[in-house]
mmCIF file of C-alpha atoms in Angstrom:
data_model
loop_
_atom_site.group_PDB
_atom_site.id
_atom_site.type_symbol
_atom_site.label_atom_id
_atom_site.label_comp_id
_atom_site.label_asym_id
_atom_site.label_seq_id
_atom_site.Cartn_x
_atom_site.Cartn_y
_atom_site.Cartn_z
ATOM 1 C CA ARG U 1203 -17.635 10.628 25.900
ATOM 2 C CA LYS U 1204 -15.165 8.449 24.009
ATOM 3 C CA GLU U 1205 -11.747 10.021 23.449
ATOM 4 C CA VAL U 1206 -12.255 10.236 19.701
ATOM 5 C CA GLU U 1207 -15.579 9.371 18.158
ATOM 6 C CA GLN U 1208 -16.677 9.084 14.548
ATOM 7 C CA ASP U 1209 -19.870 7.956 12.855
ATOM 8 C CA PRO U 1210 -18.821 4.608 11.320
ATOM 9 C CA GLY U 1211 -21.232 5.013 8.389
ATOM 10 C CA PRO U 1212 -21.313 3.839 5.717
ATOM 11 C CA PHE U 1213 -22.181 7.047 3.943
ATOM 12 C CA ASN U 1214 -23.524 6.144 0.499
ATOM 13 C CA VAL U 1215 -23.298 9.260 -1.654
ATOM 14 C CA PRO U 1216 -23.926 9.753 -5.388
ATOM 15 C CA GLU U 1217 -21.014 10.872 -7.488
ATOM 16 C CA GLY U 1218 -20.785 14.655 -7.665
ATOM 17 C CA ALA U 1219 -22.511 15.274 -4.377
ATOM 18 C CA THR U 1220 -21.069 17.017 -1.338
ATOM 19 C CA VAL U 1221 -20.567 15.021 1.840
ATOM 20 C CA ALA U 1222 -19.422 16.019 5.302
ATOM 21 C CA PHE U 1223 -18.623 14.163 8.470
ATOM 22 C CA ASN U 1224 -17.464 15.092 11.928
ATOM 23 C CA CYS U 1225 -15.193 13.730 14.579
ATOM 24 C CA THR U 1226 -15.601 14.619 18.246
ATOM 25 C CA TYR U 1227 -12.817 14.501 20.826
ATOM 26 C CA SER U 1228 -12.914 14.597 24.586
ATOM 27 C CA ASN U 1229 -9.540 16.067 25.573
ATOM 28 C CA SER U 1230 -9.709 19.842 25.524
ATOM 29 C CA ALA U 1231 -5.916 19.973 25.700
ATOM 30 C CA SER U 1232 -5.587 18.362 22.268
ATOM 31 C CA GLN U 1233 -3.355 20.388 19.991
ATOM 32 C CA SER U 1234 -2.938 18.547 16.694
ATOM 33 C CA PHE U 1235 -5.657 17.188 14.440
ATOM 34 C CA PHE U 1236 -5.460 15.243 11.227
ATOM 35 C CA TRP U 1237 -7.610 13.467 8.695
ATOM 36 C CA TYR U 1238 -6.256 10.278 7.189
ATOM 37 C CA ARG U 1239 -7.668 8.204 4.351
ATOM 38 C CA GLN U 1240 -7.425 4.435 4.367
ATOM 39 C CA ASP U 1241 -8.281 2.203 1.454
ATOM 40 C CA CYS U 1242 -9.346 -1.394 2.100
ATOM 41 C CA ARG U 1243 -6.400 -3.474 3.333
ATOM 42 C CA LYS U 1244 -3.964 -0.575 2.840
ATOM 43 C CA GLU U 1245 -2.112 1.649 5.243
ATOM 44 C CA PRO U 1246 -3.574 4.977 6.365
ATOM 45 C CA LYS U 1247 -2.366 7.974 4.355
ATOM 46 C CA LEU U 1248 -2.395 11.560 5.506
ATOM 47 C CA LEU U 1249 -5.146 13.509 3.824
ATOM 48 C CA MET U 1250 -4.749 16.838 5.579
ATOM 49 C CA SER U 1251 -3.831 18.503 8.801
ATOM 50 C CA VAL U 1252 -6.541 20.533 10.520
ATOM 51 C CA TYR U 1253 -5.557 24.025 11.551
ATOM 52 C CA SER U 1254 -7.387 26.383 13.891
ATOM 53 C CA SER U 1255 -8.235 28.648 10.985
ATOM 54 C CA GLY U 1256 -9.462 25.726 8.882
ATOM 55 C CA ASN U 1257 -7.849 24.651 5.675
ATOM 56 C CA GLU U 1258 -8.787 23.729 2.136
ATOM 57 C CA ASP U 1259 -7.088 21.483 -0.349
ATOM 58 C CA GLY U 1260 -8.899 21.299 -3.629
ATOM 59 C CA ARG U 1261 -12.239 19.615 -3.041
ATOM 60 C CA PHE U 1262 -11.484 18.950 0.589
ATOM 61 C CA THR U 1263 -12.100 21.342 3.481
ATOM 62 C CA ALA U 1264 -11.257 20.659 7.118
ATOM 63 C CA GLN U 1265 -12.502 22.707 10.051
ATOM 64 C CA LEU U 1266 -11.770 22.754 13.782
ATOM 65 C CA ASN U 1267 -14.353 23.783 16.344
ATOM 66 C CA ARG U 1268 -12.563 24.004 19.690
ATOM 67 C CA ALA U 1269 -15.624 25.229 21.616
ATOM 68 C CA SER U 1270 -17.616 22.138 20.692
ATOM 69 C CA GLN U 1271 -14.533 19.902 20.424
ATOM 70 C CA TYR U 1272 -14.979 18.501 16.968
ATOM 71 C CA ILE U 1273 -13.295 18.552 13.593
ATOM 72 C CA SER U 1274 -15.046 18.169 10.290
ATOM 73 C CA LEU U 1275 -14.208 17.075 6.782
ATOM 74 C CA LEU U 1276 -16.141 18.305 3.754
ATOM 75 C CA ILE U 1277 -15.753 16.746 0.308
ATOM 76 C CA ARG U 1278 -17.188 18.603 -2.655
ATOM 77 C CA ASP U 1279 -17.915 17.192 -6.107
ATOM 78 C CA SER U 1280 -17.245 13.665 -4.827
ATOM 79 C CA LYS U 1281 -15.487 11.194 -7.106
ATOM 80 C CA LEU U 1282 -15.675 7.406 -7.223
ATOM 81 C CA SER U 1283 -12.054 7.386 -6.092
ATOM 82 C CA ASP U 1284 -13.032 9.125 -2.845
ATOM 83 C CA SER U 1285 -14.533 5.842 -1.610
ATOM 84 C CA ALA U 1286 -12.486 4.914 1.450
ATOM 85 C CA THR U 1287 -12.479 5.014 5.198
ATOM 86 C CA TYR U 1288 -11.650 8.413 6.672
ATOM 87 C CA LEU U 1289 -9.832 8.352 10.018
ATOM 88 C CA CYS U 1290 -9.723 11.218 12.454
ATOM 89 C CA VAL U 1291 -6.558 11.561 14.539
ATOM 90 C CA VAL U 1292 -6.184 13.661 17.669
ATOM 91 C CA ASP U 1293 -2.827 14.274 19.315
ATOM 92 C CA SER U 1294 -2.480 15.778 22.740
ATOM 93 C CA ASN U 1295 0.942 17.408 22.788
ATOM 94 C CA ARG U 1296 0.724 17.690 26.569
ATOM 95 C CA ASP U 1297 0.981 13.961 27.166
ATOM 96 C CA ASP U 1298 2.041 12.820 23.688
ATOM 97 C CA LYS U 1299 -1.040 10.683 23.423
ATOM 98 C CA ILE U 1300 -2.253 9.858 19.920
ATOM 99 C CA ILE U 1301 -5.768 8.594 19.374
ATOM 100 C CA PHE U 1302 -7.232 7.336 16.132
ATOM 101 C CA GLY U 1303 -10.957 7.275 15.556
ATOM 102 C CA LYS U 1304 -12.507 4.085 14.257
ATOM 103 C CA GLY U 1305 -13.135 5.716 10.926
ATOM 104 C CA THR U 1306 -16.074 6.710 8.754
ATOM 105 C CA ARG U 1307 -16.697 4.585 5.666
ATOM 106 C CA LEU U 1308 -17.611 6.474 2.510
ATOM 107 C CA HIS U 1309 -19.021 4.859 -0.610
ATOM 108 C CA ILE U 1310 -19.387 7.050 -3.696
ATOM 109 C CA LEU U 1311 -22.039 5.615 -5.970
ATOM 110 C CA PRO U 1312 -21.914 5.942 -9.769
ATOM 111 C CA GLU Y 935 5.087 2.743 -2.197
ATOM 112 C CA ALA Y 936 5.349 3.737 1.465
ATOM 113 C CA GLU Y 937 8.586 5.391 2.594
ATOM 114 C CA VAL Y 938 8.461 3.618 5.927
ATOM 115 C CA ALA Y 939 9.730 0.099 5.339
ATOM 116 C CA GLN Y 940 8.146 -2.844 7.092
ATOM 117 C CA SER Y 941 8.751 -6.556 6.811
ATOM 118 C CA PRO Y 942 7.400 -9.102 6.344
ATOM 119 C CA ARG Y 943 4.284 -8.031 4.434
ATOM 120 C CA TYR Y 944 2.467 -11.218 5.456
ATOM 121 C CA LYS Y 945 3.039 -13.677 8.249
ATOM 122 C CA ILE Y 946 1.121 -16.881 8.896
ATOM 123 C CA THR Y 947 2.069 -18.896 11.949
ATOM 124 C CA GLU Y 948 0.591 -21.189 14.522
ATOM 125 C CA LYS Y 949 -0.441 -20.146 18.004
ATOM 126 C CA SER Y 950 2.236 -20.414 20.665
ATOM 127 C CA GLN Y 951 4.952 -19.554 18.159
ATOM 128 C CA ALA Y 952 7.114 -16.462 18.285
ATOM 129 C CA VAL Y 953 6.592 -13.667 15.713
ATOM 130 C CA ALA Y 954 8.774 -10.667 14.937
ATOM 131 C CA PHE Y 955 8.098 -7.584 12.796
ATOM 132 C CA TRP Y 956 10.652 -5.050 11.630
ATOM 133 C CA CYS Y 957 10.258 -1.378 10.786
ATOM 134 C CA ASP Y 958 12.657 1.177 9.269
ATOM 135 C CA PRO Y 959 11.243 4.684 9.599
ATOM 136 C CA ILE Y 960 11.808 7.645 7.330
ATOM 137 C CA SER Y 961 15.378 8.849 7.729
ATOM 138 C CA GLY Y 962 15.652 11.481 10.440
ATOM 139 C CA HIS Y 963 12.293 10.768 11.990
ATOM 140 C CA ALA Y 964 12.696 10.714 15.760
ATOM 141 C CA THR Y 965 9.252 9.375 16.639
ATOM 142 C CA LEU Y 966 8.240 5.835 15.750
ATOM 143 C CA TYR Y 967 4.882 4.181 16.417
ATOM 144 C CA TRP Y 968 3.600 0.620 16.332
ATOM 145 C CA TYR Y 969 -0.133 0.128 15.822
ATOM 146 C CA ARG Y 970 -2.432 -2.859 15.654
ATOM 147 C CA GLN Y 971 -5.493 -2.661 13.459
ATOM 148 C CA ILE Y 972 -8.298 -5.151 13.432
ATOM 149 C CA LEU Y 973 -10.531 -5.169 10.359
ATOM 150 C CA GLY Y 974 -13.241 -2.556 10.683
ATOM 151 C CA GLN Y 975 -11.504 -0.718 13.525
ATOM 152 C CA GLY Y 976 -9.155 2.228 13.674
ATOM 153 C CA PRO Y 977 -5.438 1.670 14.437
ATOM 154 C CA GLU Y 978 -4.721 1.117 18.118
ATOM 155 C CA LEU Y 979 -1.418 2.463 19.399
ATOM 156 C CA LEU Y 980 0.759 -0.238 20.948
ATOM 157 C CA VAL Y 981 3.979 1.644 21.584
ATOM 158 C CA GLN Y 982 5.545 4.997 20.774
ATOM 159 C CA PHE Y 983 9.254 5.682 20.731
ATOM 160 C CA GLN Y 984 11.037 9.008 20.870
ATOM 161 C CA ASP Y 985 14.496 8.135 19.563
ATOM 162 C CA GLU Y 986 15.410 4.988 21.534
ATOM 163 C CA SER Y 987 13.127 5.679 24.496
ATOM 164 C CA VAL Y 988 9.610 4.398 25.011
ATOM 165 C CA VAL Y 989 7.180 7.310 25.410
ATOM 166 C CA ASP Y 990 3.971 5.339 25.667
ATOM 167 C CA ASP Y 991 3.450 1.582 25.926
ATOM 168 C CA SER Y 992 0.322 1.689 28.050
ATOM 169 C CA GLN Y 993 -1.647 -0.405 25.538
ATOM 170 C CA LEU Y 994 1.097 -2.957 24.890
ATOM 171 C CA PRO Y 995 0.263 -6.399 26.348
ATOM 172 C CA LYS Y 996 3.588 -6.724 28.054
ATOM 173 C CA ASP Y 997 3.158 -10.361 29.051
ATOM 174 C CA ARG Y 998 3.613 -11.384 25.415
ATOM 175 C CA PHE Y 999 4.566 -8.311 23.399
ATOM 176 C CA SER Y 1000 7.911 -6.504 23.408
ATOM 177 C CA ALA Y 1001 9.319 -3.698 21.324
ATOM 178 C CA GLU Y 1002 12.750 -2.149 20.984
ATOM 179 C CA ARG Y 1003 14.496 0.593 19.073
ATOM 180 C CA LEU Y 1004 18.013 0.132 20.359
ATOM 181 C CA LYS Y 1005 19.830 2.692 18.210
ATOM 182 C CA GLY Y 1006 16.908 5.030 17.763
ATOM 183 C CA VAL Y 1007 16.483 4.131 14.110
ATOM 184 C CA ASP Y 1008 14.825 0.851 13.111
ATOM 185 C CA SER Y 1009 12.596 -1.072 15.460
ATOM 186 C CA THR Y 1010 11.312 -4.577 16.102
ATOM 187 C CA LEU Y 1011 8.050 -5.717 17.611
ATOM 188 C CA LYS Y 1012 7.858 -9.237 18.966
ATOM 189 C CA ILE Y 1013 5.026 -11.463 20.112
ATOM 190 C CA GLN Y 1014 5.757 -14.586 22.136
ATOM 191 C CA PRO Y 1015 3.718 -16.706 22.367
ATOM 192 C CA ALA Y 1016 1.254 -15.701 19.669
ATOM 193 C CA GLU Y 1017 -2.441 -16.191 20.307
ATOM 194 C CA LEU Y 1018 -5.374 -16.485 17.925
ATOM 195 C CA GLY Y 1019 -6.587 -13.029 18.913
ATOM 196 C CA ASP Y 1020 -3.336 -11.464 17.698
ATOM 197 C CA SER Y 1021 -4.424 -11.855 14.080
ATOM 198 C CA ALA Y 1022 -4.473 -8.314 12.733
ATOM 199 C CA MET Y 1023 -2.588 -5.786 10.647
ATOM 200 C CA TYR Y 1024 0.488 -4.397 12.419
ATOM 201 C CA LEU Y 1025 1.360 -0.922 11.222
ATOM 202 C CA CYS Y 1026 4.519 1.084 11.812
ATOM 203 C CA ALA Y 1027 4.539 4.839 11.413
ATOM 204 C CA SER Y 1028 7.063 7.625 11.912
ATOM 205 C CA SER Y 1029 7.013 11.356 12.272
ATOM 206 C CA SER Y 1030 9.708 14.029 12.551
ATOM 207 C CA HIS Y 1031 8.548 14.517 16.148
ATOM 208 C CA SER Y 1032 5.432 14.038 18.215
ATOM 209 C CA GLY Y 1033 2.491 16.153 17.013
ATOM 210 C CA GLN Y 1034 3.589 16.054 13.410
ATOM 211 C CA PRO Y 1035 1.819 14.037 10.712
ATOM 212 C CA GLN Y 1036 2.652 10.331 10.731
ATOM 213 C CA HIS Y 1037 3.751 8.372 7.694
ATOM 214 C CA PHE Y 1038 2.779 4.728 7.620
ATOM 215 C CA GLY Y 1039 4.453 1.656 6.267
ATOM 216 C CA ASP Y 1040 2.568 -0.943 4.242
ATOM 217 C CA GLY Y 1041 1.969 -2.977 7.367
ATOM 218 C CA THR Y 1042 2.357 -6.651 8.240
ATOM 219 C CA ARG Y 1043 -0.729 -8.767 8.019
ATOM 220 C CA LEU Y 1044 -0.514 -11.452 10.699
ATOM 221 C CA SER Y 1045 -2.647 -14.573 10.692
ATOM 222 C CA ILE Y 1046 -2.487 -16.955 13.632
ATOM 223 C CA LEU Y 1047 -3.742 -20.476 12.951
#
């Protein structure tokens, strides 16, 4: 299994729909998890941290499943402005290793 | 605009030349990262500093790349000599310490001719 793996997409989703994607990780010692958003030719920007209990920020919900070693991102009522690449980041505090996934491309269609 | 400062924003140079990038992290951030990102790929970590010390440079091509953070604040990344395959976006990020969210600079887009 790759260290951090994401479905590259693209996910083509109509505006207003709900979309979800996962990110799997191989290191069971991983401690910190994040979702970043990256627009074309821009720098990644932190979308949300992923906590063990899950967390929600408006239309966005992130979940962690330690048993199956994946994190998920759910976007409700999708907007055109949600079109971007979503990067999963896994940080193993034990060896300070940070791994970015290759990203999942999301296109919201009008 | 990003709080992590990077310069230059764009760099075009010929192969075999030397290239240098500069990064000034968010004030007080002890951890600094340099990434390389090829279009369509996720960022690849080149080097991670904790204060002035290198924590991880396992993916840094040390025959041509070097990085330093002498005073534990700003940092430079150098490539000498540059090769065609080095064309990419070079991103700098910082965090208060390892394991905390990273904040990215605008990046330097490098094109090698």
